[in-house]
XYZ file of C-alpha atoms in Angstrom:
486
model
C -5.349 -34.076 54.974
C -2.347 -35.489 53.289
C -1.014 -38.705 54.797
C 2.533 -39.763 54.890
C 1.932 -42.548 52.094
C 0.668 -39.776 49.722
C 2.988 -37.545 49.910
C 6.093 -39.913 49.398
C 3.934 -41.612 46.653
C 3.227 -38.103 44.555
C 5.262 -37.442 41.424
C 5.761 -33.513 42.831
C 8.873 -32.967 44.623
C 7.914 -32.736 48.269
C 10.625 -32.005 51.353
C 10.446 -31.894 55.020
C 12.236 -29.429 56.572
C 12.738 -29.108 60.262
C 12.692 -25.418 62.582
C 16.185 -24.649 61.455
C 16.065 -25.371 58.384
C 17.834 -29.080 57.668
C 15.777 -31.597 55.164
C 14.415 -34.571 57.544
C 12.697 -36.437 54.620
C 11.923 -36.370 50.760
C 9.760 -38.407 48.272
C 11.161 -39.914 45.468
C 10.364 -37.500 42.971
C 12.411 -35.007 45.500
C 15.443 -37.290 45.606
C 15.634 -36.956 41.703
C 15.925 -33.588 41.785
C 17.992 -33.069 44.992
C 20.244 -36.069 45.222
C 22.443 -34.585 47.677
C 19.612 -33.622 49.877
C 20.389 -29.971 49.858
C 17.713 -27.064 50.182
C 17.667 -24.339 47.737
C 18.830 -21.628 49.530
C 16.164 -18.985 47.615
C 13.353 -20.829 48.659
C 10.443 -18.688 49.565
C 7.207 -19.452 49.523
C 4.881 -18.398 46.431
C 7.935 -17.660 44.240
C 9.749 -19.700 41.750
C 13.041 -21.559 42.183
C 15.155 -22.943 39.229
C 16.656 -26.660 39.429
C 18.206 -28.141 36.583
C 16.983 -25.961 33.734
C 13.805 -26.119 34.937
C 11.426 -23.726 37.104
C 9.248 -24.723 40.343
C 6.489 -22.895 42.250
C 7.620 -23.437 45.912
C 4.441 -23.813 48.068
C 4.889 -23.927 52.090
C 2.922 -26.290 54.423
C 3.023 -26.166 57.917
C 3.180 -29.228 59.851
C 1.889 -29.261 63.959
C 5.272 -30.516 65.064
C 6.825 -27.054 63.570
C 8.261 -28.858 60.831
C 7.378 -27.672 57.244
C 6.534 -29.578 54.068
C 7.824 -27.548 50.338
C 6.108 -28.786 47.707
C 7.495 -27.850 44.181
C 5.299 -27.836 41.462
C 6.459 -27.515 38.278
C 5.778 -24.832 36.280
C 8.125 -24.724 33.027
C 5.810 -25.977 30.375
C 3.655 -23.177 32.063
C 5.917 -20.551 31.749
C 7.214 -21.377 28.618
C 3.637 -21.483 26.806
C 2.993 -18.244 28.417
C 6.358 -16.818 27.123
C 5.521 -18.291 23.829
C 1.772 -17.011 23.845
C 3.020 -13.319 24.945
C 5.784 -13.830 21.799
C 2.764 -14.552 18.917
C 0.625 -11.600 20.953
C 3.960 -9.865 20.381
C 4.387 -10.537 16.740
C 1.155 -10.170 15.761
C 0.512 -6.818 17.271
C 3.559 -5.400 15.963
C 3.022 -6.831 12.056
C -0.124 -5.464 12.336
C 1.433 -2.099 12.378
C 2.941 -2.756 8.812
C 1.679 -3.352 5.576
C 4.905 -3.291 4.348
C 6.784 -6.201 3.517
C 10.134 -5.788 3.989
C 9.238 -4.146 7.790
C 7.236 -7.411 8.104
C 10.016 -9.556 7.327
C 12.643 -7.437 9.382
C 10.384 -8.029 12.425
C 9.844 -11.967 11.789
C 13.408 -12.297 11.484
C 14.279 -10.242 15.272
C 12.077 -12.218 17.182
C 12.843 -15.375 15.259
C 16.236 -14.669 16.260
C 15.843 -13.400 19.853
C 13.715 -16.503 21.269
C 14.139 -18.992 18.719
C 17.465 -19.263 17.327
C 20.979 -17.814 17.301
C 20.102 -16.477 13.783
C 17.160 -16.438 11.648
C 16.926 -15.870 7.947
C 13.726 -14.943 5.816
C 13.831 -15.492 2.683
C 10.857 -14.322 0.147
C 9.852 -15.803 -3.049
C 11.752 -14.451 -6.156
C 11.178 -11.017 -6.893
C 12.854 -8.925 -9.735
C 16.705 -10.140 -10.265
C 16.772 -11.910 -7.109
C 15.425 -12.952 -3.443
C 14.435 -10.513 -0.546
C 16.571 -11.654 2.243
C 16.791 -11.148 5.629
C 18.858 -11.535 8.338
C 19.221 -11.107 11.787
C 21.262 -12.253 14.683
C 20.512 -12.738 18.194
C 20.575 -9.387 20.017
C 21.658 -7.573 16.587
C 19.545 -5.606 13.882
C 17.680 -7.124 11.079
C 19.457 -6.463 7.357
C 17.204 -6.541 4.327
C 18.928 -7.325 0.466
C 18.013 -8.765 -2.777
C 19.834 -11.428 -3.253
C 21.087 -14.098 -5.867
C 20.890 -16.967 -4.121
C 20.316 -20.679 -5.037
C 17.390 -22.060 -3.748
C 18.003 -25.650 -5.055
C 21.282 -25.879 -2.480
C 19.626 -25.914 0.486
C 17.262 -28.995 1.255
C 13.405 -27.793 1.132
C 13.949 -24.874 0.689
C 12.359 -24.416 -3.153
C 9.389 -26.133 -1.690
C 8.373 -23.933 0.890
C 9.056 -21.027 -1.343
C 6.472 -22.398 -3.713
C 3.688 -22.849 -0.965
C 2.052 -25.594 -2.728
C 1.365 -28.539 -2.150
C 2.329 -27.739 2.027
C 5.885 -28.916 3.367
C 6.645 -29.797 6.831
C 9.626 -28.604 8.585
C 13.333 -29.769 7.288
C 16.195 -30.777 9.193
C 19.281 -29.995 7.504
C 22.632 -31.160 8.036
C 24.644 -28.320 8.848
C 28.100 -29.794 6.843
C 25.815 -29.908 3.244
C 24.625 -25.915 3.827
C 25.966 -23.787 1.514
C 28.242 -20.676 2.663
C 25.968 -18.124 1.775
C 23.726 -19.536 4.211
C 25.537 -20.464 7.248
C 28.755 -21.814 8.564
C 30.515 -23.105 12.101
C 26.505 -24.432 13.343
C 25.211 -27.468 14.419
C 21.809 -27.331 14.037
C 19.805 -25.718 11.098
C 15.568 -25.681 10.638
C 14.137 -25.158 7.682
C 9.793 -23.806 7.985
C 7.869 -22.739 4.907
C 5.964 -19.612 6.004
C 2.373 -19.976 4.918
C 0.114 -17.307 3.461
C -3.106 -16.661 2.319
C -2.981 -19.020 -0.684
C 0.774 -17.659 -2.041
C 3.341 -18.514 -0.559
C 5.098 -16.053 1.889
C 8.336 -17.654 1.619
C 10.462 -19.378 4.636
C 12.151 -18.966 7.556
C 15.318 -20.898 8.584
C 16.328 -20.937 11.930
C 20.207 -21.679 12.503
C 21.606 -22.512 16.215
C 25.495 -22.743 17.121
C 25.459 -24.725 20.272
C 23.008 -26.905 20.451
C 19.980 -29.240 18.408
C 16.487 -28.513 17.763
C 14.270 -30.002 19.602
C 10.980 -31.672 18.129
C 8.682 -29.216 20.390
C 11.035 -26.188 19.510
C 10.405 -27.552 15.862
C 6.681 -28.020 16.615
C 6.733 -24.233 17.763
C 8.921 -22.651 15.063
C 5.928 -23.693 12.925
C 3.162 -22.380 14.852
C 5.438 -18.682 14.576
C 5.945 -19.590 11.125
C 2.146 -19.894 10.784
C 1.390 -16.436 11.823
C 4.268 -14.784 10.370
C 3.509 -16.466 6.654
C 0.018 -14.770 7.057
C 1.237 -11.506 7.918
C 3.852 -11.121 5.545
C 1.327 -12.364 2.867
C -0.799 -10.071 3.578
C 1.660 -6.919 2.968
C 2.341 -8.506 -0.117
C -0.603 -8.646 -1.622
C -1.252 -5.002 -0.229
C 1.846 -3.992 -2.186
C 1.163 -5.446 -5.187
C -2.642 -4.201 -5.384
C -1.299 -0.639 -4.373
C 0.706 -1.105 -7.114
C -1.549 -1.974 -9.419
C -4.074 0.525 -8.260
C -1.267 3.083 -9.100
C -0.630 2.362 -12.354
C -4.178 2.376 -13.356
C -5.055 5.436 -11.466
C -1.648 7.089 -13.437
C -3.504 5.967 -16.646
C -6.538 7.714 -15.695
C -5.617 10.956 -14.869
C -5.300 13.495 -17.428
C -1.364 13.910 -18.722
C 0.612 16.323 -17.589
C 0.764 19.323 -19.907
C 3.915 21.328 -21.392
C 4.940 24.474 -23.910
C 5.469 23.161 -27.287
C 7.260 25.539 -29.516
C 4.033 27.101 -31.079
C 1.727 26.755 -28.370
C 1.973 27.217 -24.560
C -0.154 24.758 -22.717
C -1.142 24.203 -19.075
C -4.125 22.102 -17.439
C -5.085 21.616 -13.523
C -7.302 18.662 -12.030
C -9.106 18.250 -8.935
C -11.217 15.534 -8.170
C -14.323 15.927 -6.133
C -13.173 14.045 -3.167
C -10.871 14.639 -1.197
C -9.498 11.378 -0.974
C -9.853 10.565 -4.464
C -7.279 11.281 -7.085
C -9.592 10.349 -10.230
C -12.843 11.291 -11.456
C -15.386 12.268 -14.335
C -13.370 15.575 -16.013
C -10.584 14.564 -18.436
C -8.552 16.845 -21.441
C -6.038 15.456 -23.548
C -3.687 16.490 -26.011
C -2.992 14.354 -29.147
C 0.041 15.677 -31.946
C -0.759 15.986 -35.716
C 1.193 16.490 -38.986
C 2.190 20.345 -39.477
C 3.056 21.385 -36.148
C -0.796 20.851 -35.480
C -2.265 19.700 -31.703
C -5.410 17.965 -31.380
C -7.175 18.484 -27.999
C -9.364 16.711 -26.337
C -11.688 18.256 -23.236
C -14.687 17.118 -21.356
C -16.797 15.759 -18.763
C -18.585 12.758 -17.721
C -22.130 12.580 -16.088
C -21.409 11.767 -12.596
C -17.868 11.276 -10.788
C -15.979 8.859 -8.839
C -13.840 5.902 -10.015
C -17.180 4.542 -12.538
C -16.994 8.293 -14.029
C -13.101 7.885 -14.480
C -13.495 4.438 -15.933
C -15.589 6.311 -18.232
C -12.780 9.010 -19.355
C -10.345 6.290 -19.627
C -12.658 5.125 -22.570
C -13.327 8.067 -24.017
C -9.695 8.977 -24.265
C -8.552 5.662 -25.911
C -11.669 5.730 -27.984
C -10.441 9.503 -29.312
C -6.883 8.124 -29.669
C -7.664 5.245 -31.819
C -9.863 7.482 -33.839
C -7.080 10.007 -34.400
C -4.905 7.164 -36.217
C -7.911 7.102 -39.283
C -9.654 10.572 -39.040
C -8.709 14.056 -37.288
C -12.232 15.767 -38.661
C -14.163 17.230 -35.703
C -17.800 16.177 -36.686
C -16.170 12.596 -37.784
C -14.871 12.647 -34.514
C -17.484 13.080 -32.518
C -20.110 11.435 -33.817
C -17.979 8.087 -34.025
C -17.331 8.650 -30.605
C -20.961 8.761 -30.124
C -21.820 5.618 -31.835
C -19.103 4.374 -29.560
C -20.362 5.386 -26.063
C -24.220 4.241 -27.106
C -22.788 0.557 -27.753
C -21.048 0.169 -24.647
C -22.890 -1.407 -21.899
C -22.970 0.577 -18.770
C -21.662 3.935 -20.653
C -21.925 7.332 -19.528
C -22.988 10.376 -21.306
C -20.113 13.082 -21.582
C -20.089 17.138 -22.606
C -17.066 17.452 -24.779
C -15.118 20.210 -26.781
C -12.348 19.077 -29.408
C -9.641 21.551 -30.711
C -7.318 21.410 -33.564
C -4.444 24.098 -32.445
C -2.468 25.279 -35.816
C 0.283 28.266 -35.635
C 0.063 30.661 -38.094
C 1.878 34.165 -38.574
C 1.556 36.700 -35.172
C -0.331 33.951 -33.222
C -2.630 30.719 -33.192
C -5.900 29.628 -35.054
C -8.005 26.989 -32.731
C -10.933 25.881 -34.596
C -12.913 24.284 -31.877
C -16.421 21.664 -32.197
C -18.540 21.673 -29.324
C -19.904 18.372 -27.820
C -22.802 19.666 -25.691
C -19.559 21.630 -23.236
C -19.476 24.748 -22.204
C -18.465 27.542 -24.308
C -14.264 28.152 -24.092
C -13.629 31.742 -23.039
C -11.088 33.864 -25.148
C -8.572 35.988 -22.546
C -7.386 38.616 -24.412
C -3.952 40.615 -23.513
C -6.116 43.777 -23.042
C -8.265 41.955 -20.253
C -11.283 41.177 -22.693
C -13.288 38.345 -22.286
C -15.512 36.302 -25.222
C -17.134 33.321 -25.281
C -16.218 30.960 -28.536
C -19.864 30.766 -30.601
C -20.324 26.815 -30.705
C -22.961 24.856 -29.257
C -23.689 20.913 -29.788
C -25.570 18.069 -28.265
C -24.407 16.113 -25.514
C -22.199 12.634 -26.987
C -23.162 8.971 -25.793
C -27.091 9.689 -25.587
C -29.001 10.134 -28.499
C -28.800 7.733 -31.464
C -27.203 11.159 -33.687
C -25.538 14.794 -32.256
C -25.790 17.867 -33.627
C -22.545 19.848 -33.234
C -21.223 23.373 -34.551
C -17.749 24.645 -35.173
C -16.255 28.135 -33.999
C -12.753 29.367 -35.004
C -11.073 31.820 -32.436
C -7.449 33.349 -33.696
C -5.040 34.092 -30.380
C -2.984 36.905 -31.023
C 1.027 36.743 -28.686
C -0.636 37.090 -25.135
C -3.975 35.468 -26.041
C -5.174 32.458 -23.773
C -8.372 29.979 -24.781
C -10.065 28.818 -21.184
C -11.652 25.530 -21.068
C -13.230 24.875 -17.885
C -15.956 22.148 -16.759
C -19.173 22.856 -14.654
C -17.032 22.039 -11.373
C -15.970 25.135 -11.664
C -18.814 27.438 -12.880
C -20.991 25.209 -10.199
C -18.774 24.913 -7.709
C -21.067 26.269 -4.242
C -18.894 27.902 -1.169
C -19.045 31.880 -0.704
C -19.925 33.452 2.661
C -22.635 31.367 3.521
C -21.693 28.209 1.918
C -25.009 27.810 -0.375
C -23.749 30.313 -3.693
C -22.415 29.198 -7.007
C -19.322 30.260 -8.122
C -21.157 31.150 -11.588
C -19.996 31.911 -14.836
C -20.693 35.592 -14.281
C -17.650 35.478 -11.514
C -15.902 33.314 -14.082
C -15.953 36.346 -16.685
C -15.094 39.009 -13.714
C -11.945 36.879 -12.472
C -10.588 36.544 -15.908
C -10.281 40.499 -17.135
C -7.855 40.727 -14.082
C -5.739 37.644 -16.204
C -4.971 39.229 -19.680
C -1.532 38.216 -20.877
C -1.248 35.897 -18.205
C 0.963 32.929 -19.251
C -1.195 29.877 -19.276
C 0.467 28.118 -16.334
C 0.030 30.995 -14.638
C -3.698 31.111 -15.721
C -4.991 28.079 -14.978
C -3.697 28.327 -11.492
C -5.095 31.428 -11.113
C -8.750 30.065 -12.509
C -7.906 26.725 -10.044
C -6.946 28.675 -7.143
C -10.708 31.016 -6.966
C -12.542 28.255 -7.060
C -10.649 25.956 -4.523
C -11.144 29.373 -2.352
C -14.545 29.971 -3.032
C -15.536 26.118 -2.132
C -13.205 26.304 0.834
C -13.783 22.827 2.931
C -16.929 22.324 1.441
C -18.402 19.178 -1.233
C -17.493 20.312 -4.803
C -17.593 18.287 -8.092
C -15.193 17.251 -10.399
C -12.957 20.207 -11.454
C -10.755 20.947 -14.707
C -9.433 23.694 -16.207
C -7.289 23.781 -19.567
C -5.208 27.102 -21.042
C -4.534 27.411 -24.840
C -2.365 30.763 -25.096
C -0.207 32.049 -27.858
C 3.392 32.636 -26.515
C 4.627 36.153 -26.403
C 6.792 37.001 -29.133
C 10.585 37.405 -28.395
C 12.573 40.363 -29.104
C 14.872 39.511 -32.047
């Protein structure tokens, strides 16, 4: 039971309000708030009333002499750390939709803006010829710009964009900030963004119409907290995809064109489906004379290791290349190459030294263990090349043989890997595609231009393995060009 002492002793605002509704008595802490002794006129019992910038939960008692005792309890550090709670849950959930940075830093600066400040700025640490930037009023849309801007003008703000050693919030006197940051404000905030051991950059919080205050500043870096991770995190993303994509670019075989003499065309597939790099690799180097070395092969196994492995064997060959274009020198430094490295991979390879001559081409080809090229002929023929050799990168010396084919205008050279000839899929799922089917395929091809051919070779086995596993695919054409009419 509350007594009358208690209640006029409490620090909650407590009123007594008779049947119809005038105030008979309040404690101190009610006379603060209500010095005129007036009644909110919304006052309703379980709901919220707002005095002086600040919100009370109205709770009713009711007294045996009808009267009725309103006690206010107040409830705005309550609501404003759930407000603030639901605004991280907000933030997070919606940066953890991006991995991008510039989205991330769009969305730091919006709800920066809408609950913290009348506009909020995010800048990120150099980056090319300037600073990502950006901006966002209250109630307006984000803008995102490199930028030129001098860090060194505004106070602290070249030490939170280094990250290290940690800065605390600045205060910064609105006259001394510089134009391109903000103008006609009394109040401007300064908060590194932290990230996962790089800095993020930092967000500056400008107001209009009123100060900072110490727990607004105390909050600010909490946000900052969580957005500095965030946006961190998409930057390191970036740059790693980045990275990944220039390495992967190195690792995949080049792109092939027509070169006066020679018409040339390749197609790659790796064995996953998700992967973009694996264990088959072809090249194409120039020489003196008009000449084309090329380069074709496959690695044991697949997957990024196998790739790794092609990557070697392709700047081993092009090193080479600079001292020696003989086919047996060739190989068997290559070889001596693969058995020193640690962790190396045995490959299957075929070099070919392409040279025009009158009515055609002559390829003189060197076989590393590969499978035999196939000759297309215009007529529809088919011939496997006569050259056989050990595989390269496993025994301590390789035996290898040389075959020359001549390509007469129409005349294609095949070089395929096992993903091909092995490739399983057919009506039941279990059959190789087989060199047999190979050989059947390309009679139906003769004349074929060799873009045209390769596609062609690409496209039967892609059908044939349908959504099944497959290895490591490759498939290069060698074909004479057609001669023109004069």
């Amino acid at each position: 039971m509350v007594t009358v002492s208690s209640w006029l002793r409490s620090p909650c605002p407590a009123l007594v309000v008779d049947a119809v509704g005038a105030v008979h008595g309040m404690n101190d802490a009610a006379r603060t708030l209500f010095p005129e002794q007036v009644l909110p006129p919304d006052l309703r019992h379980g709901e919220s009333v707002h005095v002086a910038d600040r919100s009370y939960a109205a709770h009713r008692v009711d007294n045996e002499d009808g009267s009725v005792t309103w006690w206010l309890l107040d409830e705005t550090d309550l609501l404003l750390e759930r407000d603030r709670a639901a605004l991280l849950a907000r933030m997070s959930s919606e940066l953890m939709t991006s991995l991008n940075p510039e989205r991330c830093m769009n969305v730091v600066a919006e709800l920066a803006a809408e609950h913290l400040a009348d506009e909020a700025v995010v800048i990120a640490p150099p980056s090319g010829n300037g600073h990502p930037v950006t901006r966002c009023l209250r109630g307006g849309t984000p803008t995102y710009e490199l930028q030129r801007v001098d860090v060194e003008e505004v106070v602290g703000l070249s030490e939170a964009l280094r990250g290290f050693p940690p800065v605390p919030s600045r205060w910064i006197d609105p006259a001394a900030a510089p134009g391109w940051l903000a103008q006609d404000v009394v109040s401007i905030v300064v908060t590194p963004l932290p990230g996962h051991g790089v800095p993020a950059g930092a967000l500056i919080l400008i107001r209009r119409d009123k100060q900072f205050t110490e727990a607004e500043e105390a909050f600010a870096r909490l946000f900052a907290s969580r957005a500095g991770v965030a946006i961190s995190a998409a930057s390191l993303f970036t740059q790693q995809a980045s990275i990944t994509e220039r390495l992967t670019r190195d690792l995949l075989p080049p792109v092939l064109h027509r070169y006066e003499h020679v018409e040339l065309a390749g197609r790659y597939r790796a064995s996953g489906d998700t992967e973009r790099v694996g264990g088959d690799f072809y090249d194409v180097h120039e020489l003196p004379d008009d000449q084309l070395f090329v380069l074709f092969g496959d690695v044991c196994g697949k997957g990024l290791d196998a790739a790794v492995q092609t990557g070697r064997v392709r700047t081993a060959v092009h090193a080479l290349l600079q001292v020696v274009t003989d086919h047996d020198q060739v190989l068997h430094a290559l070889n001596q190459a693969l058995l020193t490295t640690d962790e190396s991979r045995f490959i299957t390879t075929v070099v070919g030294t392409i040279s025009p001559e009158a009515g055609g081409l002559r390829v003189r080809l060197t076989s590393g263990g590969h499978l035999p090229p196939l000759v297309v002929r215009t007529n529809g023929e088919v011939e496997a090349a006569r050259n056989k050799g050990t595989l390269v990168g496993i025994l301590p010396k390789i035996l290898t043989e040389t075959d020359e084919v001549v390509l007469a205008p129409g005349d294609s050279l095949l070089l395929y890997t096992d993903g091909i000839t092995e490739a399983h899929g057919g009506p039941l799922g279990d059959e190789e595609f087989g060199e047999d089917r190979l050989h059947r395929a390309l009679t139906a091809c003769g004349g074929m231009p060799a873009e045209a051919l390769v596609e062609h070779v690409h496209m039967l086995a892609s059908q044939w393995v349908g959504g099944g596993e497959h290895d490591d695919m490759a498939v290069v054409a060698i074909t004479a060009p057609r001669r023109r009419p004069s």
